[in-house]
Amino acid sequence: MATGQSMDHFWNCLSKDVGRIPDTIRHVLEVTEYINSALAYIGSEEITAIETDIRQLPEIMGKPARDPSMQKYFGRFINAPERFRFMAGERAILKLIAACIQRKGINYYLRFAEKRERDWQSQGSHESNAAEVKRKIIDFYNERCDGSVEQIDFCNRVAGVRVEVLDADDSGLVARIRCVFCTERNDITCRPERVGGNWKVSNYFSHVRNVHKALNAPTSLPRSSVSRSQSSTSPPIEYSGEGSNLCNPGSYACESWANSNDVSSSHENAQKRTMNSLDDFEFVVKEEQFR
C-alpha cells in the first residue's frame, strides 16, 4: 500500500465505519506494517506486541527517542517513550478496526483508496481547475451576450471573477467563486461532478439570477429590445492563456468578436456565437455560500 495521499484515502474510508481514528494509531499501524489482512486479527496480544515495537522504534530507526520526528508515534509519551502504551480508548478503537476489516475485508478499503487516488490525480492541479471554472463562467455569459452596451459591460465585469479551488473534507475539490456584483465579499461554492469530473457552476448562475435581478445579465436568449445598431467600444472579454489558483482579471485579454467591430446580436451572427442551452451548464436552482 502506498503512503501519502492514498493512505489518507484509506483512513478516510475506514473512519466512515469506525469513527474518528487518532493520528497516533494511524502512524503506529503504518510503521509496524499492519496495513494488510493481518489488521483483521488484532487482539490484546497483538496490541501488546505493537506497543513493544514502538518502544524499540528509536533503536530500529536510529533516531533519539525525543527526536521531533518521533512525536507522531509516541504522542503523549514523547517525554517517556520507554513507557509507551495505548490508552484504554485506543485499544478499543484498534479492536473496532479489526472487526471492520473482518466484516468487509482489507481489499474493500484498499480499493477505495486506490480509486480515490486515481480520481484525485485525474482532477489536475488546483490552478488548472480554477482556470476551468472561470473560463466556464465567462463563456456562459459571453455566448449569450446580445451586443448591447449594458450586457457587454456585464461580461467585462464577469471577466474579473476570482476563483479559488481547495481540497474538500471528503478528499474531493471545491471551488469558491467570488461574486463580482456583491458589495460585500460573497463566495459561491461549486464542485465537480462525481462522474466525469466536469465542474458544475450552476450555483453561481443561480446566485446572479436570483440576487442581482436588476442587472442586465445575458440570458439563454438575446434581449429583443436591444437596438441591433447599438455598438460599443468595449467588447466582451474572452478567456486566453493559463489561469492561477486565485484567478485575477489580468489573466484575460480583451478581444473583439471575430476580429470585427460588429457587436450585433449573437442570434443574428450565428457563425460568430454558438448558443448553448442552460442544460450544457447543468443549471439547477441551488445555492451554497461561504461568508
PDB file of C-alpha atoms in Angstrom:
ATOM      1  CA  MET A   1       0.000   0.000   0.000  1.00  0.00           C
ATOM      2  CA  ALA A   2       1.429   3.358  -0.959  1.00  0.00           C
ATOM      3  CA  THR A   3       1.858   6.124   1.552  1.00  0.00           C
ATOM      4  CA  GLY A   4       0.839   9.762   1.334  1.00  0.00           C
ATOM      5  CA  GLN A   5      -2.373  10.734  -0.425  1.00  0.00           C
ATOM      6  CA  SER A   6      -3.575   7.158  -0.977  1.00  0.00           C
ATOM      7  CA  MET A   7      -3.069   6.355   2.725  1.00  0.00           C
ATOM      8  CA  ASP A   8      -5.188   9.377   3.616  1.00  0.00           C
ATOM      9  CA  HIS A   9      -7.950   7.970   1.404  1.00  0.00           C
ATOM     10  CA  PHE A  10      -7.603   4.599   3.120  1.00  0.00           C
ATOM     11  CA  TRP A  11      -8.050   6.097   6.578  1.00  0.00           C
ATOM     12  CA  ASN A  12     -10.888   8.344   5.434  1.00  0.00           C
ATOM     13  CA  CYS A  13     -12.766   5.312   4.132  1.00  0.00           C
ATOM     14  CA  LEU A  14     -12.117   3.287   7.285  1.00  0.00           C
ATOM     15  CA  SER A  15     -13.167   6.167   9.544  1.00  0.00           C
ATOM     16  CA  LYS A  16     -16.626   6.134   7.917  1.00  0.00           C
ATOM     17  CA  ASP A  17     -17.173   2.772   9.644  1.00  0.00           C
ATOM     18  CA  VAL A  18     -15.039   3.212  12.754  1.00  0.00           C
ATOM     19  CA  GLY A  19     -15.438   6.888  13.515  1.00  0.00           C
ATOM     20  CA  ARG A  20     -12.570   9.266  14.248  1.00  0.00           C
ATOM     21  CA  ILE A  21      -9.216   7.442  14.258  1.00  0.00           C
ATOM     22  CA  PRO A  22      -6.443   9.200  16.241  1.00  0.00           C
ATOM     23  CA  ASP A  23      -3.356  10.121  14.240  1.00  0.00           C
ATOM     24  CA  THR A  24      -1.149   8.160  16.641  1.00  0.00           C
ATOM     25  CA  ILE A  25      -2.969   4.930  15.796  1.00  0.00           C
ATOM     26  CA  ARG A  26      -2.675   5.646  12.086  1.00  0.00           C
ATOM     27  CA  HIS A  27       1.072   6.258  12.239  1.00  0.00           C
ATOM     28  CA  VAL A  28       1.724   3.329  14.566  1.00  0.00           C
ATOM     29  CA  LEU A  29      -0.125   0.844  12.354  1.00  0.00           C
ATOM     30  CA  GLU A  30       1.664   2.132   9.258  1.00  0.00           C
ATOM     31  CA  VAL A  31       5.180   1.996  10.753  1.00  0.00           C
ATOM     32  CA  THR A  32       4.587  -1.521  12.136  1.00  0.00           C
ATOM     33  CA  GLU A  33       3.467  -2.711   8.661  1.00  0.00           C
ATOM     34  CA  TYR A  34      -0.077  -3.585   9.735  1.00  0.00           C
ATOM     35  CA  ILE A  35      -1.893  -2.210   6.672  1.00  0.00           C
ATOM     36  CA  ASN A  36      -2.696  -5.664   5.354  1.00  0.00           C
ATOM     37  CA  SER A  37      -5.039  -8.576   6.048  1.00  0.00           C
ATOM     38  CA  ALA A  38      -3.444  -9.124   9.475  1.00  0.00           C
ATOM     39  CA  LEU A  39      -5.205  -5.961  10.608  1.00  0.00           C
ATOM     40  CA  ALA A  40      -8.371  -8.048  10.935  1.00  0.00           C
ATOM     41  CA  TYR A  41      -6.827 -10.191  13.674  1.00  0.00           C
ATOM     42  CA  ILE A  42      -5.556  -7.573  16.105  1.00  0.00           C
ATOM     43  CA  GLY A  43      -6.410  -8.566  19.681  1.00  0.00           C
ATOM     44  CA  SER A  44      -4.935  -7.946  23.112  1.00  0.00           C
ATOM     45  CA  GLU A  45      -1.755  -9.940  22.409  1.00  0.00           C
ATOM     46  CA  GLU A  46      -1.146  -8.204  19.082  1.00  0.00           C
ATOM     47  CA  ILE A  47      -1.683  -4.792  20.684  1.00  0.00           C
ATOM     48  CA  THR A  48       0.920  -5.607  23.336  1.00  0.00           C
ATOM     49  CA  ALA A  49       3.376  -6.657  20.606  1.00  0.00           C
ATOM     50  CA  ILE A  50       2.769  -3.381  18.743  1.00  0.00           C
ATOM     51  CA  GLU A  51       3.491  -1.402  21.926  1.00  0.00           C
ATOM     52  CA  THR A  52       6.794  -3.265  22.289  1.00  0.00           C
ATOM     53  CA  ASP A  53       7.750  -2.465  18.681  1.00  0.00           C
ATOM     54  CA  ILE A  54       7.052   1.245  19.199  1.00  0.00           C
ATOM     55  CA  ARG A  55       9.158   1.382  22.387  1.00  0.00           C
ATOM     56  CA  GLN A  56      12.035  -0.095  20.344  1.00  0.00           C
ATOM     57  CA  LEU A  57      11.405   2.197  17.365  1.00  0.00           C
ATOM     58  CA  PRO A  58      14.180   4.749  18.166  1.00  0.00           C
ATOM     59  CA  GLU A  59      16.765   1.964  18.103  1.00  0.00           C
ATOM     60  CA  ILE A  60      15.283   0.466  14.932  1.00  0.00           C
ATOM     61  CA  MET A  61      15.206   3.822  13.123  1.00  0.00           C
ATOM     62  CA  GLY A  62      18.489   5.075  14.557  1.00  0.00           C
ATOM     63  CA  LYS A  63      16.987   8.247  15.991  1.00  0.00           C
ATOM     64  CA  PRO A  64      16.834   9.672  19.511  1.00  0.00           C
ATOM     65  CA  ALA A  65      13.554   8.833  21.209  1.00  0.00           C
ATOM     66  CA  ARG A  66      12.810  12.522  21.747  1.00  0.00           C
ATOM     67  CA  ASP A  67      13.517  13.495  18.136  1.00  0.00           C
ATOM     68  CA  PRO A  68      10.644  15.715  16.858  1.00  0.00           C
ATOM     69  CA  SER A  69      10.009  13.249  14.029  1.00  0.00           C
ATOM     70  CA  MET A  70       9.104  10.602  16.614  1.00  0.00           C
ATOM     71  CA  GLN A  71       6.280  12.676  18.087  1.00  0.00           C
ATOM     72  CA  LYS A  72       3.706  11.181  15.711  1.00  0.00           C
ATOM     73  CA  TYR A  73       4.432   7.678  17.064  1.00  0.00           C
ATOM     74  CA  PHE A  74       4.796   8.344  20.775  1.00  0.00           C
ATOM     75  CA  GLY A  75       2.139  11.020  21.136  1.00  0.00           C
ATOM     76  CA  ARG A  76       1.649  11.874  24.800  1.00  0.00           C
ATOM     77  CA  PHE A  77       4.582   9.601  25.689  1.00  0.00           C
ATOM     78  CA  ILE A  78       7.182  11.639  23.782  1.00  0.00           C
ATOM     79  CA  ASN A  79       8.880  12.574  27.057  1.00  0.00           C
ATOM     80  CA  ALA A  80       8.804   8.994  28.313  1.00  0.00           C
ATOM     81  CA  PRO A  81       8.928   6.775  25.175  1.00  0.00           C
ATOM     82  CA  GLU A  82      10.059   3.744  27.157  1.00  0.00           C
ATOM     83  CA  ARG A  83       6.659   3.773  28.864  1.00  0.00           C
ATOM     84  CA  PHE A  84       4.630   3.944  25.647  1.00  0.00           C
ATOM     85  CA  ARG A  85       1.313   2.122  25.656  1.00  0.00           C
ATOM     86  CA  PHE A  86      -2.151   2.515  24.149  1.00  0.00           C
ATOM     87  CA  MET A  87      -4.792   4.055  26.355  1.00  0.00           C
ATOM     88  CA  ALA A  88      -7.971   2.077  27.002  1.00  0.00           C
ATOM     89  CA  GLY A  89      -9.937   4.010  24.384  1.00  0.00           C
ATOM     90  CA  GLU A  90      -7.196   3.495  21.799  1.00  0.00           C
ATOM     91  CA  ARG A  91      -7.167  -0.237  22.437  1.00  0.00           C
ATOM     92  CA  ALA A  92     -10.934  -0.290  21.892  1.00  0.00           C
ATOM     93  CA  ILE A  93     -10.529   1.562  18.578  1.00  0.00           C
ATOM     94  CA  LEU A  94      -7.889  -0.928  17.435  1.00  0.00           C
ATOM     95  CA  LYS A  95     -10.258  -3.810  18.119  1.00  0.00           C
ATOM     96  CA  LEU A  96     -13.090  -1.986  16.336  1.00  0.00           C
ATOM     97  CA  ILE A  97     -10.831  -1.516  13.312  1.00  0.00           C
ATOM     98  CA  ALA A  98     -10.089  -5.248  13.355  1.00  0.00           C
ATOM     99  CA  ALA A  99     -13.818  -6.031  13.462  1.00  0.00           C
ATOM    100  CA  CYS A 100     -14.493  -3.800  10.432  1.00  0.00           C
ATOM    101  CA  ILE A 101     -11.685  -5.432   8.451  1.00  0.00           C
ATOM    102  CA  GLN A 102     -13.035  -8.864   9.357  1.00  0.00           C
ATOM    103  CA  ARG A 103     -16.511  -7.886   8.181  1.00  0.00           C
ATOM    104  CA  LYS A 104     -15.631  -6.175   4.878  1.00  0.00           C
ATOM    105  CA  GLY A 105     -12.103  -7.354   4.143  1.00  0.00           C
ATOM    106  CA  ILE A 106      -8.983  -5.233   3.749  1.00  0.00           C
ATOM    107  CA  ASN A 107      -9.409  -5.072  -0.038  1.00  0.00           C
ATOM    108  CA  TYR A 108     -12.641  -3.113   0.342  1.00  0.00           C
ATOM    109  CA  TYR A 109     -10.741  -0.242   1.936  1.00  0.00           C
ATOM    110  CA  LEU A 110      -7.658  -0.588  -0.242  1.00  0.00           C
ATOM    111  CA  ARG A 111      -9.694  -0.492  -3.459  1.00  0.00           C
ATOM    112  CA  PHE A 112     -11.485   2.633  -2.250  1.00  0.00           C
ATOM    113  CA  ALA A 113      -8.135   4.293  -1.525  1.00  0.00           C
ATOM    114  CA  GLU A 114      -6.745   3.353  -4.940  1.00  0.00           C
ATOM    115  CA  LYS A 115      -9.861   4.651  -6.708  1.00  0.00           C
ATOM    116  CA  ARG A 116      -9.814   7.943  -4.798  1.00  0.00           C
ATOM    117  CA  GLU A 117      -6.123   8.308  -5.605  1.00  0.00           C
ATOM    118  CA  ARG A 118      -6.785   7.847  -9.324  1.00  0.00           C
ATOM    119  CA  ASP A 119      -9.673  10.312  -9.195  1.00  0.00           C
ATOM    120  CA  TRP A 120      -7.551  12.828  -7.336  1.00  0.00           C
ATOM    121  CA  GLN A 121      -4.702  12.551  -9.840  1.00  0.00           C
ATOM    122  CA  SER A 122      -7.059  12.908 -12.813  1.00  0.00           C
ATOM    123  CA  GLN A 123      -8.550  16.106 -11.398  1.00  0.00           C
ATOM    124  CA  GLY A 124      -5.374  18.026 -12.155  1.00  0.00           C
ATOM    125  CA  SER A 125      -3.876  20.948 -10.299  1.00  0.00           C
ATOM    126  CA  HIS A 126      -5.841  23.497  -8.308  1.00  0.00           C
ATOM    127  CA  GLU A 127      -4.625  26.216 -10.675  1.00  0.00           C
ATOM    128  CA  SER A 128      -5.886  24.488 -13.809  1.00  0.00           C
ATOM    129  CA  ASN A 129      -9.219  23.715 -12.150  1.00  0.00           C
ATOM    130  CA  ALA A 130      -9.644  27.346 -11.088  1.00  0.00           C
ATOM    131  CA  ALA A 131      -8.939  28.432 -14.660  1.00  0.00           C
ATOM    132  CA  GLU A 132     -11.500  25.927 -15.974  1.00  0.00           C
ATOM    133  CA  VAL A 133     -14.212  27.193 -13.617  1.00  0.00           C
ATOM    134  CA  LYS A 134     -13.506  30.811 -14.540  1.00  0.00           C
ATOM    135  CA  ARG A 135     -13.484  30.054 -18.254  1.00  0.00           C
ATOM    136  CA  LYS A 136     -16.826  28.242 -17.978  1.00  0.00           C
ATOM    137  CA  ILE A 137     -18.484  31.224 -16.274  1.00  0.00           C
ATOM    138  CA  ILE A 138     -17.109  33.751 -18.772  1.00  0.00           C
ATOM    139  CA  ASP A 139     -18.046  31.625 -21.786  1.00  0.00           C
ATOM    140  CA  PHE A 140     -21.576  31.136 -20.479  1.00  0.00           C
ATOM    141  CA  TYR A 141     -22.301  34.872 -20.427  1.00  0.00           C
ATOM    142  CA  ASN A 142     -20.257  35.840 -23.489  1.00  0.00           C
ATOM    143  CA  GLU A 143     -22.113  33.293 -25.637  1.00  0.00           C
ATOM    144  CA  ARG A 144     -25.417  34.833 -24.562  1.00  0.00           C
ATOM    145  CA  CYS A 145     -24.464  38.490 -24.797  1.00  0.00           C
ATOM    146  CA  ASP A 146     -26.802  40.357 -27.195  1.00  0.00           C
ATOM    147  CA  GLY A 147     -24.233  43.024 -28.073  1.00  0.00           C
ATOM    148  CA  SER A 148     -25.805  45.851 -26.049  1.00  0.00           C
ATOM    149  CA  VAL A 149     -23.592  48.201 -24.062  1.00  0.00           C
ATOM    150  CA  GLU A 150     -25.156  47.027 -20.803  1.00  0.00           C
ATOM    151  CA  GLN A 151     -24.570  43.356 -21.433  1.00  0.00           C
ATOM    152  CA  ILE A 152     -21.076  43.923 -22.762  1.00  0.00           C
ATOM    153  CA  ASP A 153     -20.259  45.849 -19.585  1.00  0.00           C
ATOM    154  CA  PHE A 154     -21.746  42.955 -17.590  1.00  0.00           C
ATOM    155  CA  CYS A 155     -19.487  40.484 -19.405  1.00  0.00           C
ATOM    156  CA  ASN A 156     -16.455  42.676 -18.838  1.00  0.00           C
ATOM    157  CA  ARG A 157     -17.170  42.727 -15.106  1.00  0.00           C
ATOM    158  CA  VAL A 158     -17.657  38.963 -15.010  1.00  0.00           C
ATOM    159  CA  ALA A 159     -14.234  38.582 -16.635  1.00  0.00           C
ATOM    160  CA  GLY A 160     -12.774  39.783 -13.321  1.00  0.00           C
ATOM    161  CA  VAL A 161     -14.331  36.946 -11.329  1.00  0.00           C
ATOM    162  CA  ARG A 162     -11.932  35.388  -8.835  1.00  0.00           C
ATOM    163  CA  VAL A 163     -11.902  31.612  -8.334  1.00  0.00           C
ATOM    164  CA  GLU A 164     -10.062  29.578  -5.728  1.00  0.00           C
ATOM    165  CA  VAL A 165     -10.009  25.765  -5.736  1.00  0.00           C
ATOM    166  CA  LEU A 166      -9.419  23.993  -2.427  1.00  0.00           C
ATOM    167  CA  ASP A 167      -9.328  20.445  -1.065  1.00  0.00           C
ATOM    168  CA  ALA A 168     -12.683  19.444   0.418  1.00  0.00           C
ATOM    169  CA  ASP A 169     -13.203  17.446   3.607  1.00  0.00           C
ATOM    170  CA  ASP A 170     -14.286  14.394   1.595  1.00  0.00           C
ATOM    171  CA  SER A 171     -10.938  14.332  -0.284  1.00  0.00           C
ATOM    172  CA  GLY A 172     -12.521  15.925  -3.348  1.00  0.00           C
ATOM    173  CA  LEU A 173     -12.299  19.518  -4.573  1.00  0.00           C
ATOM    174  CA  VAL A 174     -14.429  22.585  -4.011  1.00  0.00           C
ATOM    175  CA  ALA A 175     -14.289  25.909  -5.869  1.00  0.00           C
ATOM    176  CA  ARG A 176     -15.060  29.252  -4.249  1.00  0.00           C
ATOM    177  CA  ILE A 177     -16.267  31.815  -6.774  1.00  0.00           C
ATOM    178  CA  ARG A 178     -16.113  35.441  -5.616  1.00  0.00           C
ATOM    179  CA  CYS A 179     -19.210  37.335  -6.770  1.00  0.00           C
ATOM    180  CA  VAL A 180     -18.109  40.498  -8.583  1.00  0.00           C
ATOM    181  CA  PHE A 181     -21.507  42.136  -8.076  1.00  0.00           C
ATOM    182  CA  CYS A 182     -21.980  41.764  -4.301  1.00  0.00           C
ATOM    183  CA  THR A 183     -20.974  44.829  -2.292  1.00  0.00           C
ATOM    184  CA  GLU A 184     -19.549  42.629   0.456  1.00  0.00           C
ATOM    185  CA  ARG A 185     -17.402  39.562  -0.056  1.00  0.00           C
ATOM    186  CA  ASN A 186     -19.560  36.634  -1.058  1.00  0.00           C
ATOM    187  CA  ASP A 187     -18.106  33.300  -2.181  1.00  0.00           C
ATOM    188  CA  ILE A 188     -20.365  30.910  -4.090  1.00  0.00           C
ATOM    189  CA  THR A 189     -19.263  27.283  -3.987  1.00  0.00           C
ATOM    190  CA  CYS A 190     -19.366  24.610  -6.657  1.00  0.00           C
ATOM    191  CA  ARG A 191     -17.991  21.110  -7.104  1.00  0.00           C
ATOM    192  CA  PRO A 192     -17.072  18.808  -9.973  1.00  0.00           C
ATOM    193  CA  GLU A 193     -19.445  16.006 -10.901  1.00  0.00           C
ATOM    194  CA  ARG A 194     -18.721  12.653  -9.276  1.00  0.00           C
ATOM    195  CA  VAL A 195     -18.699  11.018 -12.700  1.00  0.00           C
ATOM    196  CA  GLY A 196     -16.638  12.705 -15.390  1.00  0.00           C
ATOM    197  CA  GLY A 197     -15.202  15.442 -13.187  1.00  0.00           C
ATOM    198  CA  ASN A 198     -16.859  18.327 -15.085  1.00  0.00           C
ATOM    199  CA  TRP A 199     -17.361  21.391 -12.931  1.00  0.00           C
ATOM    200  CA  LYS A 200     -20.969  22.340 -12.173  1.00  0.00           C
ATOM    201  CA  VAL A 201     -21.085  26.127 -11.894  1.00  0.00           C
ATOM    202  CA  SER A 202     -24.865  26.481 -11.823  1.00  0.00           C
ATOM    203  CA  ASN A 203     -24.746  27.801  -8.251  1.00  0.00           C
ATOM    204  CA  TYR A 204     -23.066  30.965  -9.483  1.00  0.00           C
ATOM    205  CA  PHE A 205     -25.551  31.480 -12.328  1.00  0.00           C
ATOM    206  CA  SER A 206     -28.439  30.919  -9.917  1.00  0.00           C
ATOM    207  CA  HIS A 207     -26.980  33.439  -7.465  1.00  0.00           C
ATOM    208  CA  VAL A 208     -26.649  36.147 -10.139  1.00  0.00           C
ATOM    209  CA  ARG A 209     -30.132  35.445 -11.453  1.00  0.00           C
ATOM    210  CA  ASN A 210     -31.839  35.494  -8.044  1.00  0.00           C
ATOM    211  CA  VAL A 211     -29.820  38.076  -6.101  1.00  0.00           C
ATOM    212  CA  HIS A 212     -28.840  40.530  -8.832  1.00  0.00           C
ATOM    213  CA  LYS A 213     -32.112  40.701 -10.756  1.00  0.00           C
ATOM    214  CA  ALA A 214     -31.630  44.401 -11.510  1.00  0.00           C
ATOM    215  CA  LEU A 215     -28.573  43.688 -13.643  1.00  0.00           C
ATOM    216  CA  ASN A 216     -28.986  43.337 -17.388  1.00  0.00           C
ATOM    217  CA  ALA A 217     -27.403  39.897 -17.364  1.00  0.00           C
ATOM    218  CA  PRO A 218     -27.207  37.850 -20.569  1.00  0.00           C
ATOM    219  CA  THR A 219     -29.739  35.026 -20.520  1.00  0.00           C
ATOM    220  CA  SER A 220     -30.428  31.981 -22.633  1.00  0.00           C
ATOM    221  CA  LEU A 221     -31.759  34.211 -25.444  1.00  0.00           C
ATOM    222  CA  PRO A 222     -30.727  37.697 -26.638  1.00  0.00           C
ATOM    223  CA  ARG A 223     -32.862  40.620 -25.478  1.00  0.00           C
ATOM    224  CA  SER A 224     -35.177  41.616 -28.330  1.00  0.00           C
ATOM    225  CA  SER A 225     -35.485  45.168 -27.015  1.00  0.00           C
ATOM    226  CA  VAL A 226     -31.856  45.985 -27.736  1.00  0.00           C
ATOM    227  CA  SER A 227     -31.251  48.007 -30.879  1.00  0.00           C
ATOM    228  CA  ARG A 228     -29.318  45.998 -33.432  1.00  0.00           C
ATOM    229  CA  SER A 229     -27.434  49.077 -34.499  1.00  0.00           C
ATOM    230  CA  GLN A 230     -26.162  49.757 -30.974  1.00  0.00           C
ATOM    231  CA  SER A 231     -22.425  49.343 -30.676  1.00  0.00           C
ATOM    232  CA  SER A 232     -19.754  49.524 -28.019  1.00  0.00           C
ATOM    233  CA  THR A 233     -16.028  50.090 -27.963  1.00  0.00           C
ATOM    234  CA  SER A 234     -15.560  47.539 -25.184  1.00  0.00           C
ATOM    235  CA  PRO A 235     -16.408  44.053 -26.499  1.00  0.00           C
ATOM    236  CA  PRO A 236     -16.779  41.119 -24.101  1.00  0.00           C
ATOM    237  CA  ILE A 237     -13.539  39.883 -22.611  1.00  0.00           C
ATOM    238  CA  GLU A 238     -12.689  36.374 -23.709  1.00  0.00           C
ATOM    239  CA  TYR A 239     -10.568  33.796 -21.958  1.00  0.00           C
ATOM    240  CA  SER A 240      -6.973  33.457 -23.075  1.00  0.00           C
ATOM    241  CA  GLY A 241      -3.926  31.856 -21.527  1.00  0.00           C
ATOM    242  CA  GLU A 242      -3.387  29.985 -18.282  1.00  0.00           C
ATOM    243  CA  GLY A 243      -5.127  30.918 -15.054  1.00  0.00           C
ATOM    244  CA  SER A 244      -3.893  30.842 -11.476  1.00  0.00           C
ATOM    245  CA  ASN A 245      -5.470  29.229  -8.451  1.00  0.00           C
ATOM    246  CA  LEU A 246      -6.763  32.639  -7.397  1.00  0.00           C
ATOM    247  CA  CYS A 247      -7.657  33.855 -10.852  1.00  0.00           C
ATOM    248  CA  ASN A 248      -7.439  37.582 -11.472  1.00  0.00           C
ATOM    249  CA  PRO A 249      -8.550  39.861 -14.302  1.00  0.00           C
ATOM    250  CA  GLY A 250      -5.000  40.171 -15.547  1.00  0.00           C
ATOM    251  CA  SER A 251      -5.102  36.659 -16.928  1.00  0.00           C
ATOM    252  CA  TYR A 252      -7.667  37.586 -19.545  1.00  0.00           C
ATOM    253  CA  ALA A 253      -7.365  39.774 -22.625  1.00  0.00           C
ATOM    254  CA  CYS A 254      -9.901  41.938 -24.435  1.00  0.00           C
ATOM    255  CA  GLU A 255     -10.586  40.698 -27.911  1.00  0.00           C
ATOM    256  CA  SER A 256     -13.170  41.774 -30.450  1.00  0.00           C
ATOM    257  CA  TRP A 257     -15.742  39.338 -31.728  1.00  0.00           C
ATOM    258  CA  ALA A 258     -14.207  37.510 -34.686  1.00  0.00           C
ATOM    259  CA  ASN A 259     -11.822  40.495 -35.147  1.00  0.00           C
ATOM    260  CA  SER A 260     -14.737  42.721 -36.097  1.00  0.00           C
ATOM    261  CA  ASN A 261     -16.395  45.883 -34.819  1.00  0.00           C
ATOM    262  CA  ASP A 262     -19.768  44.223 -35.347  1.00  0.00           C
ATOM    263  CA  VAL A 263     -21.286  43.594 -31.909  1.00  0.00           C
ATOM    264  CA  SER A 264     -24.831  42.897 -33.049  1.00  0.00           C
ATOM    265  CA  SER A 265     -26.939  40.128 -31.647  1.00  0.00           C
ATOM    266  CA  SER A 266     -25.391  36.655 -31.443  1.00  0.00           C
ATOM    267  CA  HIS A 267     -28.774  35.408 -32.630  1.00  0.00           C
ATOM    268  CA  GLU A 268     -28.166  37.195 -35.941  1.00  0.00           C
ATOM    269  CA  ASN A 269     -24.494  36.231 -36.115  1.00  0.00           C
ATOM    270  CA  ALA A 270     -24.748  32.508 -35.642  1.00  0.00           C
ATOM    271  CA  GLN A 271     -21.312  31.898 -37.117  1.00  0.00           C
ATOM    272  CA  LYS A 272     -19.710  34.152 -34.528  1.00  0.00           C
ATOM    273  CA  ARG A 273     -21.577  32.846 -31.473  1.00  0.00           C
ATOM    274  CA  THR A 274     -22.889  29.355 -30.781  1.00  0.00           C
ATOM    275  CA  MET A 275     -25.835  29.439 -28.434  1.00  0.00           C
ATOM    276  CA  ASN A 276     -25.701  26.776 -25.720  1.00  0.00           C
ATOM    277  CA  SER A 277     -28.706  25.754 -23.668  1.00  0.00           C
ATOM    278  CA  LEU A 278     -28.732  26.044 -19.908  1.00  0.00           C
ATOM    279  CA  ASP A 279     -28.571  22.249 -19.783  1.00  0.00           C
ATOM    280  CA  ASP A 280     -24.994  22.429 -21.084  1.00  0.00           C
ATOM    281  CA  PHE A 281     -24.054  24.062 -17.808  1.00  0.00           C
ATOM    282  CA  GLU A 282     -26.076  21.693 -15.579  1.00  0.00           C
ATOM    283  CA  PHE A 283     -28.310  24.566 -14.429  1.00  0.00           C
ATOM    284  CA  VAL A 284     -30.067  23.877 -11.134  1.00  0.00           C
ATOM    285  CA  VAL A 285     -31.567  26.239  -8.600  1.00  0.00           C
ATOM    286  CA  LYS A 286     -29.312  25.569  -5.672  1.00  0.00           C
ATOM    287  CA  GLU A 287     -27.032  27.922  -3.848  1.00  0.00           C
ATOM    288  CA  GLU A 288     -24.325  27.468  -1.237  1.00  0.00           C
ATOM    289  CA  GLN A 289     -22.319  30.324   0.198  1.00  0.00           C
ATOM    290  CA  PHE A 290     -19.233  30.976   2.272  1.00  0.00           C
ATOM    291  CA  ARG A 291     -19.155  34.322   4.066  1.00  0.00           C
TER     292      ARG A 291
END
